[in-house]
Coordinates of C-alpha atoms in Angstrom, one line a residue:
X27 CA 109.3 131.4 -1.9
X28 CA 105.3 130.5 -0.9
X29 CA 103.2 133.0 -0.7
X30 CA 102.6 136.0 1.2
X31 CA 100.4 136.5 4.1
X32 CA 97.7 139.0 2.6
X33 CA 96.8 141.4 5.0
X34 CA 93.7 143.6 5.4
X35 CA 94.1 147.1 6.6
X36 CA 91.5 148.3 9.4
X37 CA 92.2 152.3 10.7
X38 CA 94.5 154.6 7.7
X39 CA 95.6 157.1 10.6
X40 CA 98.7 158.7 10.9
X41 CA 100.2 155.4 12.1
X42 CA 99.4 153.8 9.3
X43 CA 101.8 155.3 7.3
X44 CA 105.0 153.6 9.2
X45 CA 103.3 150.2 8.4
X46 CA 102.6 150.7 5.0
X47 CA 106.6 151.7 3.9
X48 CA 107.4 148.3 6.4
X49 CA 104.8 146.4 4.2
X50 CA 106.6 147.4 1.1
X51 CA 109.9 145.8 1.9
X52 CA 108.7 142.5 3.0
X53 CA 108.1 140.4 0.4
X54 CA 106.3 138.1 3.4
X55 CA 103.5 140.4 3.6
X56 CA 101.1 141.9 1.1
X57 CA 98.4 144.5 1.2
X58 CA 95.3 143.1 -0.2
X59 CA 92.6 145.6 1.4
X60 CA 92.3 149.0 3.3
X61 CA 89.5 150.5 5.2
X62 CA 88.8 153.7 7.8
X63 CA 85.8 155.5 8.4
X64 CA 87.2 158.3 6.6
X65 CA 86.9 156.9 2.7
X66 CA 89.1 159.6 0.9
X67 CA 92.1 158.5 3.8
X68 CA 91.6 155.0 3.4
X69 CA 92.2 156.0 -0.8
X70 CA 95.3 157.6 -0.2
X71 CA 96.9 155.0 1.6
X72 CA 95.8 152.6 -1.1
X73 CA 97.5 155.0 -3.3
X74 CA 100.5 155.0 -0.9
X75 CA 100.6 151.3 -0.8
X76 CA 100.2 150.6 -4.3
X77 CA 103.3 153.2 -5.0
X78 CA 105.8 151.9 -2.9
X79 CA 105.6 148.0 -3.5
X80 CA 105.6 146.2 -6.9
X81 CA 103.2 143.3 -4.8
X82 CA 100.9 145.9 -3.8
X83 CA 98.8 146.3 -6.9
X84 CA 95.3 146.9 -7.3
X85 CA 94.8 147.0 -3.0
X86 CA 91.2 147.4 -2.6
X87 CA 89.2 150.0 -0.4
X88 CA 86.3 148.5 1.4
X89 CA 83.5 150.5 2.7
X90 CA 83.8 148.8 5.9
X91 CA 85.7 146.4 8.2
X92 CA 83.1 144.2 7.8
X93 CA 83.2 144.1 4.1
X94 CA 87.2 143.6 4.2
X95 CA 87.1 141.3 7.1
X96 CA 84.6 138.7 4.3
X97 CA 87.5 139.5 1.4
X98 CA 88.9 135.9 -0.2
X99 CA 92.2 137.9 -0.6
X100 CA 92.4 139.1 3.6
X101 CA 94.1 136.3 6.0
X102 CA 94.8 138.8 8.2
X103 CA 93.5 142.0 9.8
X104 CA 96.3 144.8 11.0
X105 CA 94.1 146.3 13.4
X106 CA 95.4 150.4 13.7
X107 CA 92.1 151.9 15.0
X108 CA 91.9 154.2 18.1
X109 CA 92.6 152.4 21.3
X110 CA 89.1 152.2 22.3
X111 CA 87.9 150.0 19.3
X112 CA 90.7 147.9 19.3
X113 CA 88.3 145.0 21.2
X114 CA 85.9 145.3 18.6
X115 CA 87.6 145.0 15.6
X116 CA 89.6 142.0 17.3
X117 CA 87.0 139.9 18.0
X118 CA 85.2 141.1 14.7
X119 CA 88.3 139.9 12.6
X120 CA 88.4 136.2 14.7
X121 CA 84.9 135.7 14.3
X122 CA 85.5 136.5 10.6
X123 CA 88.4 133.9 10.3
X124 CA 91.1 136.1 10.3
X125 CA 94.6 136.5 12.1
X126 CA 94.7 139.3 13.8
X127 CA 97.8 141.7 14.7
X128 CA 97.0 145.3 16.2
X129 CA 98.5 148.4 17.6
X130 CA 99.0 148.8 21.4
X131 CA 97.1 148.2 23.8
X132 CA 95.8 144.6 23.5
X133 CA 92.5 145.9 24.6
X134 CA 91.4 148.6 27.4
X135 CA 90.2 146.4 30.0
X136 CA 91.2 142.7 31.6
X137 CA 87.5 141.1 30.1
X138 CA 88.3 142.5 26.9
X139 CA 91.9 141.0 26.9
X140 CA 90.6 137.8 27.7
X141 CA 88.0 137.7 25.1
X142 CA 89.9 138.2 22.6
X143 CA 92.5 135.4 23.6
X144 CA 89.2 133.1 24.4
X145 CA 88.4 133.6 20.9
X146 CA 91.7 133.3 19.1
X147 CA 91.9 129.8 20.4
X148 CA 88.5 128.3 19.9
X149 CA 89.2 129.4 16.2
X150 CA 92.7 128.1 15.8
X151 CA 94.1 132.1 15.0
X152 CA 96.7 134.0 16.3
X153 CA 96.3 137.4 17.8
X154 CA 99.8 139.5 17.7
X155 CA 99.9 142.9 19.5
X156 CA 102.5 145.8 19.3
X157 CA 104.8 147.0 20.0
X158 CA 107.1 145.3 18.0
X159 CA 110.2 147.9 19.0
X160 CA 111.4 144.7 21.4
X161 CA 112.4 142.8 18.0
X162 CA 115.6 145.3 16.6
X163 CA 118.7 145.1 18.0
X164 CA 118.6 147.4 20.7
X165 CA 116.3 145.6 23.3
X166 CA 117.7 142.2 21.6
X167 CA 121.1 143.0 21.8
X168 CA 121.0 144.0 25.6
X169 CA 118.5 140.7 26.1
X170 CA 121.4 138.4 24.5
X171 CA 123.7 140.3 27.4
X172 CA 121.7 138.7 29.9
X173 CA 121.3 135.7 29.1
X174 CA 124.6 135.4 28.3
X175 CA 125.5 136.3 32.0
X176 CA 127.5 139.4 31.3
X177 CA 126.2 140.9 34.4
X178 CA 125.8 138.0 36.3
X179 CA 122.4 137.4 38.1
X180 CA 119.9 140.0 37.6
X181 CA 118.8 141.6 40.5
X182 CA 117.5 145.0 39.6
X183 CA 116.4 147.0 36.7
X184 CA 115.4 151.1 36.7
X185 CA 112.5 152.0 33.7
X186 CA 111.9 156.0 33.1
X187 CA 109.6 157.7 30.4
X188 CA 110.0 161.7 32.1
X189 CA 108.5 164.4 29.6
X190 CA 106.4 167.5 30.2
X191 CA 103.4 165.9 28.4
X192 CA 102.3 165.7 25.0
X193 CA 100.1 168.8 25.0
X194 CA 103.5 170.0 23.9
X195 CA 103.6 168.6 20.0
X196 CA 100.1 167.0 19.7
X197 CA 97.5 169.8 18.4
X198 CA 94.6 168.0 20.2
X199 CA 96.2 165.7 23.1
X200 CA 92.9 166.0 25.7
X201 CA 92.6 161.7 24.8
X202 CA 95.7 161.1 26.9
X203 CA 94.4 162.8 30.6
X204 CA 90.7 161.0 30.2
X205 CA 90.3 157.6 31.5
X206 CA 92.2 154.7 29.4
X207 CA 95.2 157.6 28.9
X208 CA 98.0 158.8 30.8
X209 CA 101.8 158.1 31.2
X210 CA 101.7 154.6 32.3
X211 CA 98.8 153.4 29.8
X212 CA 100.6 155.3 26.7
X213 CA 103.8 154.2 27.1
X214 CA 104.6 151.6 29.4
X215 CA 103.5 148.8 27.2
X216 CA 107.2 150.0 25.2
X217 CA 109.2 149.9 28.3
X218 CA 106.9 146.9 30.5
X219 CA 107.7 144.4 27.1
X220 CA 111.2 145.2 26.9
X221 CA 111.3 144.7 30.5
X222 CA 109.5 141.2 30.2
X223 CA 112.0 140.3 27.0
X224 CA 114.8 141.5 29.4
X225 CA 113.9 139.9 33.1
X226 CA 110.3 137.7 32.7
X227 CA 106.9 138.4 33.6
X228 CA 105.8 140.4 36.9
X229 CA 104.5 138.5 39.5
X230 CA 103.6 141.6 42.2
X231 CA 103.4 145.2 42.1
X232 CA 102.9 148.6 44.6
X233 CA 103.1 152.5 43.3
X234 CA 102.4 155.7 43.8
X235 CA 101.0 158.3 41.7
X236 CA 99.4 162.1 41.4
X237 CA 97.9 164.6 39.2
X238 CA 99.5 168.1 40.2
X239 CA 97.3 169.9 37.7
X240 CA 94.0 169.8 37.1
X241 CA 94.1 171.9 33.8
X242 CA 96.8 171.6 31.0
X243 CA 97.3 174.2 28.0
X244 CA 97.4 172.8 24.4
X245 CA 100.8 173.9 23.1
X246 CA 100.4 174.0 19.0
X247 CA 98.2 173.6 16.4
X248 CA 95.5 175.8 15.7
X249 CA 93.8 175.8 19.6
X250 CA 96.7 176.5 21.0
X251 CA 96.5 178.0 24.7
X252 CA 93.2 176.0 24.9
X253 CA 92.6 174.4 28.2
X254 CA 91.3 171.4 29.3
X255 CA 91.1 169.3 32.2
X256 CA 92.7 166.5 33.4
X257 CA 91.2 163.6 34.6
X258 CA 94.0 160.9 35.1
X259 CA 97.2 161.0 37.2
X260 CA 100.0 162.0 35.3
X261 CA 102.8 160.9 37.0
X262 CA 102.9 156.9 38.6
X263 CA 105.7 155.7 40.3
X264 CA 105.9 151.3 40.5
X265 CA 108.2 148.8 41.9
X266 CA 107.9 145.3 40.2
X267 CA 109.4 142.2 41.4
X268 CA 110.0 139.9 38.5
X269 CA 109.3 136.1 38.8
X270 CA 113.2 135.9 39.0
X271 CA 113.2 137.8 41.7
X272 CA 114.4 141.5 40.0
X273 CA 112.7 144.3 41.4
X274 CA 112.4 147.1 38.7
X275 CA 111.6 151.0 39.8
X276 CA 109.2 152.3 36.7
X277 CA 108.5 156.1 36.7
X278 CA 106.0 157.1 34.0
X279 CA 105.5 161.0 34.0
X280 CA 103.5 163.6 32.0
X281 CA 105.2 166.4 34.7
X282 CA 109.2 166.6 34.0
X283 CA 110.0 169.7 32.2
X284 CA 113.9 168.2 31.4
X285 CA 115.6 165.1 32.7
X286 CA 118.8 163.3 32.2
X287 CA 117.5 159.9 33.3
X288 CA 118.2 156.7 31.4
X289 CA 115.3 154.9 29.8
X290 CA 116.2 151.5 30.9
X291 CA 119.2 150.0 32.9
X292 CA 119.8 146.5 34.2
X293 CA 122.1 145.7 36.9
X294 CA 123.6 142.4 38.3
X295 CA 125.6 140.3 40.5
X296 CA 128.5 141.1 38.5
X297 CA 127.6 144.5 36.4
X298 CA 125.6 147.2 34.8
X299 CA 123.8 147.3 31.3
X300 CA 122.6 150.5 30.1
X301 CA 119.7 149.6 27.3
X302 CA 118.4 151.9 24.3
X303 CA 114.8 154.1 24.6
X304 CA 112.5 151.0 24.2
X305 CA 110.3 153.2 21.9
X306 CA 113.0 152.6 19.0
X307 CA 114.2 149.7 17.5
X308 CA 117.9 150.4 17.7
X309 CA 120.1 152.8 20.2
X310 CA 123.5 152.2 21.8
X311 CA 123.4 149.4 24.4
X312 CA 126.3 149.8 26.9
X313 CA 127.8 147.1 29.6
X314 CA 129.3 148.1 32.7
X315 CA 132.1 145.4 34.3
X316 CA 135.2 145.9 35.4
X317 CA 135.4 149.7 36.1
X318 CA 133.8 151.1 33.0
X319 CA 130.8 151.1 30.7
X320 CA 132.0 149.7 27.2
X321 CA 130.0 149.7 23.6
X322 CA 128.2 146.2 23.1
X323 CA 128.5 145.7 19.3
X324 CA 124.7 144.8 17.8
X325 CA 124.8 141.0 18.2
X326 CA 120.6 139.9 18.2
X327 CA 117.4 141.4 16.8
X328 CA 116.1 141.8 13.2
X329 CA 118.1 144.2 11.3
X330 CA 116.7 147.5 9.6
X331 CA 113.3 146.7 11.9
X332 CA 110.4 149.2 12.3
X333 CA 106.4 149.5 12.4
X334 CA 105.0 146.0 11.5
X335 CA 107.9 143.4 12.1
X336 CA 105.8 142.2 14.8
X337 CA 103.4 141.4 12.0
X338 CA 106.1 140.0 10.1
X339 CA 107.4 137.7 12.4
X340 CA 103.6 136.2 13.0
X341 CA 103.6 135.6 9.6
X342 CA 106.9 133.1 9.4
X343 CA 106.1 131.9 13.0
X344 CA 102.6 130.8 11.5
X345 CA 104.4 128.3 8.8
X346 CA 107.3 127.2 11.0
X347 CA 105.1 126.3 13.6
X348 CA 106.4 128.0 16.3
X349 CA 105.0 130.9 19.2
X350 CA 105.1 134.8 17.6
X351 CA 107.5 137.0 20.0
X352 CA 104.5 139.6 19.8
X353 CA 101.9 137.5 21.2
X354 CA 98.3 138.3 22.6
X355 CA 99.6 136.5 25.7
X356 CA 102.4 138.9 26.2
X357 CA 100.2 142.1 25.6
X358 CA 97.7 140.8 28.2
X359 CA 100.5 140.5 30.6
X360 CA 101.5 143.8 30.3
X361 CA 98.1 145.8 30.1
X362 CA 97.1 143.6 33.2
X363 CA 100.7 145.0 35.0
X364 CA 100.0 148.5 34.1
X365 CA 96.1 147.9 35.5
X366 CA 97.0 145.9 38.9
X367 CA 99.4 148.9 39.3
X368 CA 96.9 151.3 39.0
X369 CA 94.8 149.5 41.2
X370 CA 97.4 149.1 44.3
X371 CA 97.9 153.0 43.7
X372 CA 94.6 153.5 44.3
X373 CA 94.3 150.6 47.3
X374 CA 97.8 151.6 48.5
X375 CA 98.7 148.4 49.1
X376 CA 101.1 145.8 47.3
X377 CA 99.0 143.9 44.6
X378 CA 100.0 140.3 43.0
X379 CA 99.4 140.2 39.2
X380 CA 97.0 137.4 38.2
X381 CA 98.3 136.7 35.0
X382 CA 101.6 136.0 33.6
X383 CA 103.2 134.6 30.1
X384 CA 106.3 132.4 28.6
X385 CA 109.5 135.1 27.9
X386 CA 109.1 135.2 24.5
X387 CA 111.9 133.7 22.2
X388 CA 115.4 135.9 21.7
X389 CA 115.6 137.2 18.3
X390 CA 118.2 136.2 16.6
X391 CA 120.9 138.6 14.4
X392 CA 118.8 138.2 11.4
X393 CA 119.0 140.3 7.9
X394 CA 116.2 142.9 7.7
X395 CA 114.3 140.9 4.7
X396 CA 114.0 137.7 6.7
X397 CA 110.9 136.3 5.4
X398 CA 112.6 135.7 2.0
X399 CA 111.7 132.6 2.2
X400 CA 109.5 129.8 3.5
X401 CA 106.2 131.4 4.3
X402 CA 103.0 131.1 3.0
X403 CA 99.2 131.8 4.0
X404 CA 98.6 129.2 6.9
X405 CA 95.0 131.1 7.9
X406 CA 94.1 128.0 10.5
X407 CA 96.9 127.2 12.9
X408 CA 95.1 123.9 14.7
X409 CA 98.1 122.2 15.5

């Protein structure tokens, strides 16, 4: 077994804590060093770490991403700060020599995105992005159906996210109606990855959207019936057309009180394939041929996957050479979909996308430890 790839912590929010039980059970990984603005939350999930993992002992708290970003003991930066710094910290970590894998979204503009992939390759570093859900064997399994031609030629695909909003749960949820928030930006880059995994990259777009409120009412927590505005549309409508030539209907919505929609279906020449909620990493996936819609047994994706394989599978992709499935490229792609969208519902007109990416390698059935074996540090990736 080499060594583990020793990873820096940036941002100990509530995220954090999916990543750190992930971290514990891969003996590929190792958390070297935490930091967050808030010092006594970075210290507890120190604590956390060191608790949980026999490798994680003695993880250090830096006072600042800069001071764990210099650490001899970080080759890579897991990036979980709020949306808006996730640029910063990116570009902070490559300048600093480090890898660099972060939560969604890549970045929260195009220029952003592209400086960030600009300076991953002048350094020789690889940027990974979330979310990572794609790996397990829901979206995996239901990928393996298509390429194995179980339905035949894809032709169309159907993507809904329908809830009444997250004012619901979240005690302070104004951050998803200002600009950067909303339906599509929250959670299409779950459902526009699976999507590329399943069909390949978008080549054009046109939508709709609207906002049918222009106040919402916190629903819990201790400001509850507190109003705010809203100052994004909360429910977009999309048809892509797929560089194959499948045409996916997306609805993203903030404004369905119930539904009985199905997250994600695929249908082809020759048949249907219902596939899980893309925000998990497992769920039934169900084919349709013949008259009836049948179980497909798991047959693809890591096993026992969740918060950070994406991470993981950087780290083995680094020593065996080879393109990570959650690559910067792919992240790009999708925040540049959700964006071109945005702008043809705004221009009411059909938009091409200017950038596009490689389908990222299927996952194969793979036990849920899989980096066992064979990796090691590999902090420059020149070749």
């Amino acid at each position: 077994m080499g060594e583990p790839l020793r990873i820096g912590l940036v941002g100990a929010g509530k995220i954090s804590g999916a990543y750190l039980d992930t971290l514990a059970r891969l003996p590929g990984l190792r958390l070297t060093a935490v930091t967050d603005l808030n010092r006594a939350r970075a210290e507890a999930a120190a604590k956390t770490a060191e608790a949980s993992s026999e490798t994680a002992k003695g993880v250090a708290v830096a006072a600042s991403a800069g001071e764990l970003m210099a650490r001899e003991d970080v080759d890579a930066v897991l990036n979980l700060t709020i949306p808006a710094a996730h640029a910063e910290v990116a570009l902070a970590a490559l300048a600093a020599g480090r890898h660099v894998y972060g939560e969604k979204p890549l970045a929260g503009t195009r220029e952003e995105a592209d400086a960030i992939l600009a300076a991953a390759g002048r350094a020789g570093l690889r940027v990974g992005c979330a979310p990572d859900t794609v790996l397990g064997p829901g979206t995996q399994t239901a990928r393996r159906a298509v390429d194995d031609g179980l339905i035949g030629t894809p032709v169309a695909a159907t993507a809904f996210m329908a809830t009444a909003g997250p004012e619901v749960w979240h005690p302070d949820p104004e951050f998803y109606y200002r600009p950067g928030g909303g339906p599509l930006l929250d959670m299409g880059p779950y459902y526009l990855s699976a999507l590329v995994h399943l069909l390949g990259p978008v080549v054009r777009v046109t939508g709709a959207a609207s906002r049918p409120r222009a106040q919402r009412s916190i629903g819990s927590g201790p400001r509850a019936g507190g109003r705010f505005a809203v100052e994004v549309d909360t429910h977009v409508t999309g048809v892509l057309e797929h560089r194959g030539g499948a045409l996916t209907t997306l609805l993203m919505s903030f404004d369905v009180h119930a539904a009985r929609l199905p997250r994600i279906e695929v249908h082809g020449s020759e048949g249907s394939l219902s596939v899980p909620d893309p925000n998990t990493f497992d769920g039934p996936v169900e084919l349709w041929r013949g008259g009836t819609w049948e179980p497909l047994a798991p047959s693809a994706g890591y096993l026992g996957s969740a918060r950070g394989y994406g991470l993981a599978d950087m780290a083995r992709a680094l020593v065996e050479g080879r393109p990570h499935r959650t690559s910067a490229e792919l992240a790009r792609h999708v925040l540049d979909v959700m964006l071109t969208l945005l702008d043809a519902v705004r221009e009411r007109i059909s938009l091409p996308v200017g950038t596009t990416c490689s389908r990222p390698e299927p996952v194969p059935f793979a036990d849920e430890l899989f980096l066992s074996a064979g990796h090691g540090r590999g902090v420059s990736d020149r070749s």
